XYZ file of N, CA and C in Angstrom:
330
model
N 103.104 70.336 100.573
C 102.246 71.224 99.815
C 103.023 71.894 98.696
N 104.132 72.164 99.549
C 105.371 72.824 97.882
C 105.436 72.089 96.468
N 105.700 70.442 97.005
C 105.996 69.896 96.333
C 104.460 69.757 94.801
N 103.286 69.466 95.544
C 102.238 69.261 94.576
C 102.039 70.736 94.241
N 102.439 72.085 94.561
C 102.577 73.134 94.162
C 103.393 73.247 92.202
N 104.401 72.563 92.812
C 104.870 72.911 91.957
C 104.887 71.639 90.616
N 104.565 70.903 91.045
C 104.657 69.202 90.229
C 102.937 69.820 88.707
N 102.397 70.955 89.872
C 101.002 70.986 88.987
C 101.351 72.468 88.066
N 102.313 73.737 88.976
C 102.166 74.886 88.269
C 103.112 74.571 86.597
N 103.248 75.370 85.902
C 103.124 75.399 84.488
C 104.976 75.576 84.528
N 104.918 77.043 85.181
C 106.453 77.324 85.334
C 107.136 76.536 86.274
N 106.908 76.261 87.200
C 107.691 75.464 87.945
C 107.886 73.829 87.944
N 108.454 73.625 86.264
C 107.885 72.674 85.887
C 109.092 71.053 86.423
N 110.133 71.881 87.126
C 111.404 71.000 87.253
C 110.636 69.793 88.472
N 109.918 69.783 89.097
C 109.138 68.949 89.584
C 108.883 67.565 89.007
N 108.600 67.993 87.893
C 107.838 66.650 86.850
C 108.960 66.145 86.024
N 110.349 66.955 86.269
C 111.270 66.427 85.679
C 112.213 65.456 86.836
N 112.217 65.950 87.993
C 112.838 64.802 89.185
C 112.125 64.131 89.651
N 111.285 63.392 88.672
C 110.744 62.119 89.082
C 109.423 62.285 89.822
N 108.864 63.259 90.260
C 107.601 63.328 90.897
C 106.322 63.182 90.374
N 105.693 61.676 91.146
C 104.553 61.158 90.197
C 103.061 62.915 90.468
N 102.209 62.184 89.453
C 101.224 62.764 89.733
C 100.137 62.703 91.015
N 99.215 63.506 90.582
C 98.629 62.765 91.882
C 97.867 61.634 91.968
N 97.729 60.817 90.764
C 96.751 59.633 90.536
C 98.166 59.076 90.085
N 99.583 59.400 90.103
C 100.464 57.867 90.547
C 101.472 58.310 91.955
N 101.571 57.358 92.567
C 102.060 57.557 93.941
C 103.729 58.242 93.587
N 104.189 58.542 94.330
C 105.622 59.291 94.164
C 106.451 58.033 94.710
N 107.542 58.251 93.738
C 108.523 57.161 94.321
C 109.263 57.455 94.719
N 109.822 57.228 95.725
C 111.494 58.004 96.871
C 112.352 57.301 96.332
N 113.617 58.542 94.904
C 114.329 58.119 94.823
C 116.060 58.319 95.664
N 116.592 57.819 95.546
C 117.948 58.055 96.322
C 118.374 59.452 96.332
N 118.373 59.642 94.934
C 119.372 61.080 94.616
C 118.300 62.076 94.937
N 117.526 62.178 95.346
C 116.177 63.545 95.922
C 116.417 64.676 96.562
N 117.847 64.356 97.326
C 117.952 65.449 98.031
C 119.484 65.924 97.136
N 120.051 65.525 96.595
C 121.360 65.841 95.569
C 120.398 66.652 94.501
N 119.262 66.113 94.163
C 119.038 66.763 92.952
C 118.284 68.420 93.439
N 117.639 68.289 94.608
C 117.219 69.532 94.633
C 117.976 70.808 94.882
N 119.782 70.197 95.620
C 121.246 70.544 96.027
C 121.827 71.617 94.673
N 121.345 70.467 93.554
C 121.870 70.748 92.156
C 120.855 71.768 91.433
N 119.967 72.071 91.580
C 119.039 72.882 91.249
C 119.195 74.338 91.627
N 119.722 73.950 93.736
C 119.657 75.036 93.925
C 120.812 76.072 93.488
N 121.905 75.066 93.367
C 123.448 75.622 93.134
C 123.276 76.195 91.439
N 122.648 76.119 90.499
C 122.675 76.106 89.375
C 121.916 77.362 89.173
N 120.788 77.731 90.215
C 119.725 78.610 90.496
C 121.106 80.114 90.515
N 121.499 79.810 92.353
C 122.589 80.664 92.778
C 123.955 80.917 91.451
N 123.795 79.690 90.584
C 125.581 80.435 89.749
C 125.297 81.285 88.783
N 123.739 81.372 88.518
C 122.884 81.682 87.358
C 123.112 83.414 87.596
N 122.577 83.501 88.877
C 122.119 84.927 89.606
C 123.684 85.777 89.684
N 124.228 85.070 90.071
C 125.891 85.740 90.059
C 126.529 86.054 89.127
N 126.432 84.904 87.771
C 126.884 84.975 86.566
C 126.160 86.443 86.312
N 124.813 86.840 86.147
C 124.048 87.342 85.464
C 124.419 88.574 86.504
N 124.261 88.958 87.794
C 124.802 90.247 88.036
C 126.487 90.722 87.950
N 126.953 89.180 87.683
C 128.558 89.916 87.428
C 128.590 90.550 85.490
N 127.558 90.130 84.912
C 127.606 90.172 83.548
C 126.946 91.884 83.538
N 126.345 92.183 84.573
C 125.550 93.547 84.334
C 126.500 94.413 84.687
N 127.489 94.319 85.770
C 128.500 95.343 86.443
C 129.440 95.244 85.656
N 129.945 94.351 84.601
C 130.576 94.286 83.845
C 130.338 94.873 82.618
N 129.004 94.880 82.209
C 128.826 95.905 80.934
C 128.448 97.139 81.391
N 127.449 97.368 82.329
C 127.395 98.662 82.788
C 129.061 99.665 82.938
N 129.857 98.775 83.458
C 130.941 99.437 83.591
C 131.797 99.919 82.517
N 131.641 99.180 81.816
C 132.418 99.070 80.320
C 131.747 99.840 79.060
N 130.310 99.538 79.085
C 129.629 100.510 77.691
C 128.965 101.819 78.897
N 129.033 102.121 80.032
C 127.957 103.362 80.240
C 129.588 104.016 81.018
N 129.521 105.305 80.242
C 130.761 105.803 80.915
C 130.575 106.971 81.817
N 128.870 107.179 82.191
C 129.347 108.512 83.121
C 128.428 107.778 84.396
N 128.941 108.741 85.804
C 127.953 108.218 86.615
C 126.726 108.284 86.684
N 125.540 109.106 85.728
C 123.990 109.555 85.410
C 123.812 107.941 84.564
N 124.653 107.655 83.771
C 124.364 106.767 82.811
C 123.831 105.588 83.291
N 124.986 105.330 84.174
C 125.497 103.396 85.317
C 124.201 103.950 86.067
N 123.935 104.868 86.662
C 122.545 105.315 87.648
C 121.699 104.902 86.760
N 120.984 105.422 85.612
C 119.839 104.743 85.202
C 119.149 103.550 84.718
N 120.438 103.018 84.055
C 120.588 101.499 83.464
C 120.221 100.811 84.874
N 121.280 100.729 86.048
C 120.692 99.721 86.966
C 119.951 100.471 87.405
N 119.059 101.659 87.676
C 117.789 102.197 88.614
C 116.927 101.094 87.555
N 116.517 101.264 86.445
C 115.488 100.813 85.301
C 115.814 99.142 85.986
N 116.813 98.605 85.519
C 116.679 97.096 86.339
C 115.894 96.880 87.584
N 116.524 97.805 88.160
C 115.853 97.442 89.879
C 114.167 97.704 89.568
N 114.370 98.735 89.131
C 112.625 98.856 89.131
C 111.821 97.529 88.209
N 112.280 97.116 87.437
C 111.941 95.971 86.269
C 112.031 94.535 87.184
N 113.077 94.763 88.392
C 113.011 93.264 88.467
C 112.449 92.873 90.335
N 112.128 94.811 90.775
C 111.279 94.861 91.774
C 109.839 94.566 91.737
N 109.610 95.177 90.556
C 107.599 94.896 90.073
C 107.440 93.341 89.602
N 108.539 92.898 89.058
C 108.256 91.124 89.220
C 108.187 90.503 90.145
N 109.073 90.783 91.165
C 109.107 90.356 92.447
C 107.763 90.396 93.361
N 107.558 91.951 93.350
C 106.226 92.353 94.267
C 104.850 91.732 92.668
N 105.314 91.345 92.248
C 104.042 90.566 91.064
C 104.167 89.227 91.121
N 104.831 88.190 91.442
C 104.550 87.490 91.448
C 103.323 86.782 91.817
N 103.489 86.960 93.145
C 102.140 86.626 94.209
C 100.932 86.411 93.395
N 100.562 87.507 92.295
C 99.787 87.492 91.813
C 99.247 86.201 90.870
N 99.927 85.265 90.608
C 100.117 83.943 89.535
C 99.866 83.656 90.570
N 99.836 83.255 92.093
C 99.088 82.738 92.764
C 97.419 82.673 92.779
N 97.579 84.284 93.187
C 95.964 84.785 93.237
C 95.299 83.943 91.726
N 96.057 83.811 90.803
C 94.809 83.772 89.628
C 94.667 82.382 89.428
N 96.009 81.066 90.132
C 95.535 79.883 90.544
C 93.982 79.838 91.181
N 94.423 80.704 92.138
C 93.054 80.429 93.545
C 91.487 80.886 92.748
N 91.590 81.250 91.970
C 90.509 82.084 91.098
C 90.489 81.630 90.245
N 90.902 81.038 89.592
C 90.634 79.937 88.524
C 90.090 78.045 89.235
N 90.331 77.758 90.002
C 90.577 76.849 91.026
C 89.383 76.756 91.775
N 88.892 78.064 92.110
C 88.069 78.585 93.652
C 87.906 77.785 94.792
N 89.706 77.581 94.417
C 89.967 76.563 95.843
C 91.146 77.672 96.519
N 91.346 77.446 97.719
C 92.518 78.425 98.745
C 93.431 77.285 98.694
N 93.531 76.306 98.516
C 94.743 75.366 98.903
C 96.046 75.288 98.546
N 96.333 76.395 97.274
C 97.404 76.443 97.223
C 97.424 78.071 97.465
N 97.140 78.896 98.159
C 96.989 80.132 98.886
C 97.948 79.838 100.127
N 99.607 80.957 100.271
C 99.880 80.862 100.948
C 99.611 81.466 102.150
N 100.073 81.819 103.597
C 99.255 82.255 104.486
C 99.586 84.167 104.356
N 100.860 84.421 104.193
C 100.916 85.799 104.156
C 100.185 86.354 102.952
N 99.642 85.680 102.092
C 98.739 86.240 101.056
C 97.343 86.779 101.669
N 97.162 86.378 102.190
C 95.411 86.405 103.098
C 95.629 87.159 104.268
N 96.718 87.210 105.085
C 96.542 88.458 105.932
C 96.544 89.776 105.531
């Protein structure tokens, strides 16, 4: 279900780039399938590290008091908490555009 999840959503478009047919052409099992999703994920994880070692690194360097480094990352957290708790929502407006549940996951509906 992940997989046609994501082969169809807009953003999650790396699907249609590792080879995954549509749904009117059959999918072909290639060798490297499980290397490539390996490589995705590792690229995902160096991304996230790079990018919070790049924030503790300028925070540290341009904000010089402790009120300062406090608000810069409070404002992040809050910026990248309401995306988080928002996502879900690009679900909901699949299912509502769709007025199908099938790509509705289950903790959405309880």
């Amino acid at each position: 279900m992940l997989d046609k999840l994501c082969s169809q959503h807009p953003i999650c478009s790396w699907g249609r780039r590792l080879g995954r047919g549509t749904d009117d052409e059959p999918r072909r099992r290639r060798r490297g399938d499980h290397h490539d999703h390996v490589v995705v994920v590792l690229l995902l994880l160096a991304a996230e590290v790079a990018f919070v070692a790049a924030v503790a690194a300028l925070v540290l360097n341009l904000a010089h008091t402790h009120e300062r480094r406090s608000m810069i990352v409070g404002i992040l957290c809050v910026l990248f908490g309401t995306g988080m708790y928002a996502a879900p929502l690009s679900v909901m407006k699949m299912v509502i555009q769709t007025k199908s549940v099938e790509y509705m996951p289950l903790f959405l509906s309880l």
